[in-house]
PDB file of C-alpha atoms in Angstrom:
ATOM      1  CA  UNK U   1     -47.305  -4.856   1.014  1.00 46.00           C
ATOM      2  CA  UNK U   2     -50.163  -7.047   2.186  1.00 47.00           C
ATOM      3  CA  UNK U   3     -53.825  -6.197   1.854  1.00 43.00           C
ATOM      4  CA  UNK U   4     -54.188  -5.337   5.546  1.00 43.00           C
ATOM      5  CA  UNK U   5     -51.175  -3.015   5.348  1.00 44.00           C
ATOM      6  CA  UNK U   6     -52.615  -1.306   2.265  1.00 41.00           C
ATOM      7  CA  UNK U   7     -55.944  -0.751   4.036  1.00 42.00           C
ATOM      8  CA  UNK U   8     -54.180   0.787   7.034  1.00 40.00           C
ATOM      9  CA  UNK U   9     -52.003   2.931   4.758  1.00 43.00           C
ATOM     10  CA  UNK U  10     -55.061   4.133   2.813  1.00 44.00           C
ATOM     11  CA  UNK U  11     -56.875   5.001   6.054  1.00 44.00           C
ATOM     12  CA  UNK U  12     -53.862   6.868   7.436  1.00 40.00           C
ATOM     13  CA  UNK U  13     -53.442   8.699   4.147  1.00 43.00           C
ATOM     14  CA  UNK U  14     -57.058   9.895   4.360  1.00 44.00           C
ATOM     15  CA  UNK U  15     -56.567  11.079   7.941  1.00 42.00           C
ATOM     16  CA  UNK U  16     -53.212  12.737   7.259  1.00 43.00           C
ATOM     17  CA  UNK U  17     -54.786  16.087   6.523  1.00 40.00           C
ATOM     18  CA  UNK U  18     -55.591  18.152   3.493  1.00 44.00           C
ATOM     19  CA  UNK U  19     -54.398  16.546   0.308  1.00 56.00           C
ATOM     20  CA  UNK U  20     -53.124  18.550  -2.617  1.00 69.00           C
ATOM     21  CA  UNK U  21     -54.645  18.491  -6.058  1.00 80.00           C
ATOM     22  CA  UNK U  22     -52.835  16.615  -8.774  1.00 91.00           C
ATOM     23  CA  UNK U  23     -51.916  18.470 -11.960  1.00 88.00           C
ATOM     24  CA  UNK U  24     -52.058  16.572 -15.252  1.00 92.00           C
ATOM     25  CA  UNK U  25     -51.146  18.676 -18.301  1.00 88.00           C
ATOM     26  CA  UNK U  26     -52.458  21.820 -16.588  1.00 84.00           C
ATOM     27  CA  UNK U  27     -55.688  20.194 -15.385  1.00 88.00           C
ATOM     28  CA  UNK U  28     -56.256  20.085 -11.633  1.00 92.00           C
ATOM     29  CA  UNK U  29     -57.450  16.702 -10.395  1.00 92.00           C
ATOM     30  CA  UNK U  30     -59.141  16.923  -7.003  1.00 91.00           C
ATOM     31  CA  UNK U  31     -57.746  14.827  -4.154  1.00 93.00           C
ATOM     32  CA  UNK U  32     -61.315  13.719  -3.357  1.00 93.00           C
ATOM     33  CA  UNK U  33     -64.406  13.348  -5.547  1.00 94.00           C
ATOM     34  CA  UNK U  34     -68.006  12.607  -4.736  1.00 90.00           C
ATOM     35  CA  UNK U  35     -69.145   9.992  -7.211  1.00 86.00           C
ATOM     36  CA  UNK U  36     -72.834   9.830  -8.042  1.00 82.00           C
ATOM     37  CA  UNK U  37     -74.651   7.246  -5.975  1.00 80.00           C
ATOM     38  CA  UNK U  38     -71.788   6.782  -3.512  1.00 83.00           C
ATOM     39  CA  UNK U  39     -72.264   7.516   0.175  1.00 84.00           C
ATOM     40  CA  UNK U  40     -68.690   8.652   0.863  1.00 90.00           C
ATOM     41  CA  UNK U  41     -66.252  10.780  -1.110  1.00 93.00           C
ATOM     42  CA  UNK U  42     -63.576   8.860  -2.948  1.00 94.00           C
ATOM     43  CA  UNK U  43     -59.873   9.660  -2.480  1.00 95.00           C
ATOM     44  CA  UNK U  44     -57.354   9.822  -5.274  1.00 95.00           C
ATOM     45  CA  UNK U  45     -55.933   6.286  -5.240  1.00 94.00           C
ATOM     46  CA  UNK U  46     -53.111   6.891  -7.674  1.00 94.00           C
ATOM     47  CA  UNK U  47     -51.933   8.455 -10.890  1.00 95.00           C
ATOM     48  CA  UNK U  48     -49.726   7.499 -13.799  1.00 95.00           C
ATOM     49  CA  UNK U  49     -48.457   8.707 -17.134  1.00 95.00           C
ATOM     50  CA  UNK U  50     -48.719   6.724 -20.332  1.00 94.00           C
ATOM     51  CA  UNK U  51     -45.729   7.377 -22.573  1.00 90.00           C
ATOM     52  CA  UNK U  52     -45.269   7.032 -26.294  1.00 86.00           C
ATOM     53  CA  UNK U  53     -41.665   7.045 -27.476  1.00 82.00           C
ATOM     54  CA  UNK U  54     -40.609   8.164 -23.961  1.00 82.00           C
ATOM     55  CA  UNK U  55     -42.779  11.295 -24.189  1.00 86.00           C
ATOM     56  CA  UNK U  56     -45.833  11.759 -21.923  1.00 89.00           C
ATOM     57  CA  UNK U  57     -48.876  10.856 -24.032  1.00 93.00           C
ATOM     58  CA  UNK U  58     -51.618  11.168 -21.400  1.00 95.00           C
ATOM     59  CA  UNK U  59     -52.007  11.115 -17.664  1.00 96.00           C
ATOM     60  CA  UNK U  60     -54.409   9.042 -15.613  1.00 97.00           C
ATOM     61  CA  UNK U  61     -55.876   9.663 -12.170  1.00 96.00           C
ATOM     62  CA  UNK U  62     -57.941   7.038 -10.380  1.00 96.00           C
ATOM     63  CA  UNK U  63     -60.445   7.709  -7.586  1.00 95.00           C
ATOM     64  CA  UNK U  64     -62.328   5.037  -5.710  1.00 94.00           C
ATOM     65  CA  UNK U  65     -63.275   3.734  -2.289  1.00 93.00           C
ATOM     66  CA  UNK U  66     -60.353   4.046   0.150  1.00 89.00           C
ATOM     67  CA  UNK U  67     -60.179   0.267   0.571  1.00 89.00           C
ATOM     68  CA  UNK U  68     -60.283  -0.489  -3.187  1.00 88.00           C
ATOM     69  CA  UNK U  69     -56.544  -1.008  -3.644  1.00 86.00           C
ATOM     70  CA  UNK U  70     -56.290  -3.157  -0.516  1.00 85.00           C
ATOM     71  CA  UNK U  71     -58.957  -5.519  -1.811  1.00 79.00           C
ATOM     72  CA  UNK U  72     -57.059  -5.963  -5.090  1.00 78.00           C
ATOM     73  CA  UNK U  73     -58.505  -7.264  -8.335  1.00 79.00           C
ATOM     74  CA  UNK U  74     -59.399  -3.834  -9.681  1.00 87.00           C
ATOM     75  CA  UNK U  75     -59.254  -5.072 -13.265  1.00 85.00           C
ATOM     76  CA  UNK U  76     -61.814  -7.776 -12.470  1.00 88.00           C
ATOM     77  CA  UNK U  77     -64.582  -5.185 -12.522  1.00 87.00           C
ATOM     78  CA  UNK U  78     -65.888  -5.786  -9.011  1.00 87.00           C
ATOM     79  CA  UNK U  79     -65.030  -2.366  -7.561  1.00 91.00           C
ATOM     80  CA  UNK U  80     -66.516   1.013  -8.514  1.00 93.00           C
ATOM     81  CA  UNK U  81     -63.885   3.409  -9.842  1.00 94.00           C
ATOM     82  CA  UNK U  82     -63.460   6.703 -11.617  1.00 96.00           C
ATOM     83  CA  UNK U  83     -60.551   7.128 -14.003  1.00 96.00           C
ATOM     84  CA  UNK U  84     -59.762  10.531 -15.481  1.00 96.00           C
ATOM     85  CA  UNK U  85     -57.588  10.635 -18.590  1.00 97.00           C
ATOM     86  CA  UNK U  86     -55.946  13.955 -19.527  1.00 96.00           C
ATOM     87  CA  UNK U  87     -54.049  14.321 -22.795  1.00 96.00           C
ATOM     88  CA  UNK U  88     -50.449  15.564 -22.779  1.00 94.00           C
ATOM     89  CA  UNK U  89     -50.165  15.298 -26.560  1.00 89.00           C
ATOM     90  CA  UNK U  90     -50.480  18.758 -28.119  1.00 90.00           C
ATOM     91  CA  UNK U  91     -52.561  17.694 -31.118  1.00 92.00           C
ATOM     92  CA  UNK U  92     -53.433  14.181 -32.161  1.00 92.00           C
ATOM     93  CA  UNK U  93     -55.829  13.288 -34.991  1.00 96.00           C
ATOM     94  CA  UNK U  94     -58.876  11.197 -34.208  1.00 96.00           C
ATOM     95  CA  UNK U  95     -57.481   8.290 -36.249  1.00 96.00           C
ATOM     96  CA  UNK U  96     -54.347   8.104 -34.072  1.00 95.00           C
ATOM     97  CA  UNK U  97     -56.376   8.274 -30.841  1.00 96.00           C
ATOM     98  CA  UNK U  98     -58.585   5.475 -32.127  1.00 97.00           C
ATOM     99  CA  UNK U  99     -55.575   3.403 -33.231  1.00 96.00           C
ATOM    100  CA  UNK U 100     -54.031   3.753 -29.759  1.00 95.00           C
ATOM    101  CA  UNK U 101     -57.127   2.451 -27.983  1.00 97.00           C
ATOM    102  CA  UNK U 102     -57.704  -0.297 -30.542  1.00 97.00           C
ATOM    103  CA  UNK U 103     -54.129  -1.500 -29.909  1.00 96.00           C
ATOM    104  CA  UNK U 104     -54.737  -1.414 -26.139  1.00 95.00           C
ATOM    105  CA  UNK U 105     -57.854  -3.573 -26.497  1.00 96.00           C
ATOM    106  CA  UNK U 106     -55.825  -6.031 -28.581  1.00 96.00           C
ATOM    107  CA  UNK U 107     -53.089  -6.059 -25.944  1.00 95.00           C
ATOM    108  CA  UNK U 108     -55.314  -6.739 -22.934  1.00 94.00           C
ATOM    109  CA  UNK U 109     -58.236  -8.802 -24.251  1.00 95.00           C
ATOM    110  CA  UNK U 110     -58.171 -12.172 -25.971  1.00 95.00           C
ATOM    111  CA  UNK U 111     -59.393 -12.456 -29.553  1.00 97.00           C
ATOM    112  CA  UNK U 112     -62.451 -14.353 -28.281  1.00 97.00           C
ATOM    113  CA  UNK U 113     -63.334 -11.610 -25.805  1.00 96.00           C
ATOM    114  CA  UNK U 114     -62.817  -8.904 -28.429  1.00 96.00           C
ATOM    115  CA  UNK U 115     -65.123 -10.787 -30.775  1.00 97.00           C
ATOM    116  CA  UNK U 116     -67.853 -11.123 -28.122  1.00 96.00           C
ATOM    117  CA  UNK U 117     -67.742  -7.426 -27.179  1.00 96.00           C
ATOM    118  CA  UNK U 118     -66.921  -6.064 -30.652  1.00 97.00           C
ATOM    119  CA  UNK U 119     -70.012  -3.815 -30.903  1.00 97.00           C
ATOM    120  CA  UNK U 120     -69.113  -2.088 -27.620  1.00 97.00           C
ATOM    121  CA  UNK U 121     -65.448  -1.763 -28.583  1.00 97.00           C
ATOM    122  CA  UNK U 122     -66.481  -0.179 -31.884  1.00 97.00           C
ATOM    123  CA  UNK U 123     -68.927   2.149 -30.099  1.00 97.00           C
ATOM    124  CA  UNK U 124     -66.147   3.214 -27.703  1.00 97.00           C
ATOM    125  CA  UNK U 125     -63.597   3.708 -30.503  1.00 97.00           C
ATOM    126  CA  UNK U 126     -66.100   5.693 -32.598  1.00 97.00           C
ATOM    127  CA  UNK U 127     -66.834   8.152 -29.788  1.00 97.00           C
ATOM    128  CA  UNK U 128     -63.159   9.112 -29.321  1.00 96.00           C
ATOM    129  CA  UNK U 129     -62.323  12.582 -30.674  1.00 95.00           C
ATOM    130  CA  UNK U 130     -59.032  14.078 -31.727  1.00 95.00           C
ATOM    131  CA  UNK U 131     -56.868  14.854 -28.713  1.00 94.00           C
ATOM    132  CA  UNK U 132     -55.347  18.109 -27.595  1.00 95.00           C
ATOM    133  CA  UNK U 133     -53.323  19.011 -24.540  1.00 95.00           C
ATOM    134  CA  UNK U 134     -55.432  19.355 -21.399  1.00 95.00           C
ATOM    135  CA  UNK U 135     -58.590  17.754 -22.824  1.00 96.00           C
ATOM    136  CA  UNK U 136     -60.023  15.062 -20.604  1.00 96.00           C
ATOM    137  CA  UNK U 137     -62.147  11.958 -20.597  1.00 96.00           C
ATOM    138  CA  UNK U 138     -63.774  10.550 -17.448  1.00 96.00           C
ATOM    139  CA  UNK U 139     -64.658   6.879 -17.085  1.00 96.00           C
ATOM    140  CA  UNK U 140     -66.981   6.177 -14.167  1.00 96.00           C
ATOM    141  CA  UNK U 141     -67.394   2.461 -13.517  1.00 94.00           C
ATOM    142  CA  UNK U 142     -70.008   0.835 -11.314  1.00 92.00           C
ATOM    143  CA  UNK U 143     -70.142  -2.985 -11.311  1.00 91.00           C
ATOM    144  CA  UNK U 144     -73.943  -2.945 -11.288  1.00 90.00           C
ATOM    145  CA  UNK U 145     -74.364  -0.351 -14.018  1.00 91.00           C
ATOM    146  CA  UNK U 146     -71.330  -0.510 -16.295  1.00 93.00           C
ATOM    147  CA  UNK U 147     -69.152   2.386 -17.419  1.00 95.00           C
ATOM    148  CA  UNK U 148     -70.167   5.890 -18.328  1.00 96.00           C
ATOM    149  CA  UNK U 149     -67.583   7.570 -20.551  1.00 97.00           C
ATOM    150  CA  UNK U 150     -67.756  11.363 -20.707  1.00 96.00           C
ATOM    151  CA  UNK U 151     -65.538  13.275 -23.088  1.00 96.00           C
ATOM    152  CA  UNK U 152     -64.889  16.929 -22.310  1.00 94.00           C
ATOM    153  CA  UNK U 153     -66.879  19.056 -24.726  1.00 89.00           C
ATOM    154  CA  UNK U 154     -68.306  15.994 -26.413  1.00 84.00           C
ATOM    155  CA  UNK U 155     -70.241  12.802 -26.090  1.00 91.00           C
ATOM    156  CA  UNK U 156     -71.268  10.759 -23.093  1.00 96.00           C
ATOM    157  CA  UNK U 157     -71.923   7.062 -23.642  1.00 97.00           C
ATOM    158  CA  UNK U 158     -72.804   4.107 -21.444  1.00 97.00           C
ATOM    159  CA  UNK U 159     -71.185   0.673 -21.750  1.00 96.00           C
ATOM    160  CA  UNK U 160     -72.650  -2.341 -19.992  1.00 93.00           C
ATOM    161  CA  UNK U 161     -71.316  -5.855 -19.674  1.00 90.00           C
ATOM    162  CA  UNK U 162     -68.591  -7.166 -17.408  1.00 91.00           C
ATOM    163  CA  UNK U 163     -66.437  -8.504 -20.273  1.00 93.00           C
ATOM    164  CA  UNK U 164     -66.215  -5.148 -22.025  1.00 95.00           C
ATOM    165  CA  UNK U 165     -65.571  -3.325 -18.780  1.00 94.00           C
ATOM    166  CA  UNK U 166     -62.844  -5.757 -17.722  1.00 94.00           C
ATOM    167  CA  UNK U 167     -61.124  -5.135 -21.052  1.00 95.00           C
ATOM    168  CA  UNK U 168     -61.491  -1.370 -20.635  1.00 96.00           C
ATOM    169  CA  UNK U 169     -60.147  -1.368 -17.058  1.00 95.00           C
ATOM    170  CA  UNK U 170     -57.534  -3.929 -18.051  1.00 94.00           C
ATOM    171  CA  UNK U 171     -55.854  -1.344 -20.306  1.00 96.00           C
ATOM    172  CA  UNK U 172     -54.355   0.277 -17.233  1.00 96.00           C
ATOM    173  CA  UNK U 173     -55.044  -2.102 -14.327  1.00 94.00           C
ATOM    174  CA  UNK U 174     -54.903  -5.632 -15.753  1.00 93.00           C
ATOM    175  CA  UNK U 175     -52.034  -8.117 -15.875  1.00 92.00           C
ATOM    176  CA  UNK U 176     -51.192  -7.189 -19.484  1.00 93.00           C
ATOM    177  CA  UNK U 177     -51.127  -3.439 -18.709  1.00 93.00           C
ATOM    178  CA  UNK U 178     -47.881  -1.486 -18.487  1.00 94.00           C
ATOM    179  CA  UNK U 179     -46.552  -2.288 -14.991  1.00 94.00           C
ATOM    180  CA  UNK U 180     -45.533   1.332 -14.301  1.00 95.00           C
ATOM    181  CA  UNK U 181     -49.024   2.551 -15.139  1.00 95.00           C
ATOM    182  CA  UNK U 182     -50.738  -0.171 -13.098  1.00 94.00           C
ATOM    183  CA  UNK U 183     -48.442   0.437 -10.108  1.00 94.00           C
ATOM    184  CA  UNK U 184     -48.866   4.215 -10.316  1.00 94.00           C
ATOM    185  CA  UNK U 185     -52.642   3.941 -10.272  1.00 94.00           C
ATOM    186  CA  UNK U 186     -52.569   1.590  -7.300  1.00 89.00           C
ATOM    187  CA  UNK U 187     -49.555   3.115  -5.487  1.00 81.00           C
TER     188      UNK U 187
END
């Protein structure tokens, strides 16, 4: 589907009437969100499940400007986005959560990039808590301000720098991301 077709499809989807909330592990994800500093509400652009050993590990929902998918290049860090992660795993120790995200950074970012943004990667990894079913984490990205990561019942941290944020978004949207996840988020 071409970019113009995606833009038309996104516009028609918004005009189609009331959208239904998405349910990820018992957590309702709104079909529209009003992101801080944005003039218009953002629609749900897509959702996906990340699997581990064929079992749902966590779900992702992505909100952003209606035309975001049509413009492409979401992993390049030029478009504001909000990604909500909701855990499906019943209980997962902090060390396993951290190992998962460390492996994702290694998968999507070159060794040189990881070295340049190592302090931010370590700050991100350190803030991750143990996971339990239905707990969420919200990543709000603005190209001018970086990413704010808010963990339900826990910390909120800010991460600046385009290289770090490209690696973070690249986990699910970049060329090295799981194709099913990337396609689900960008329907």
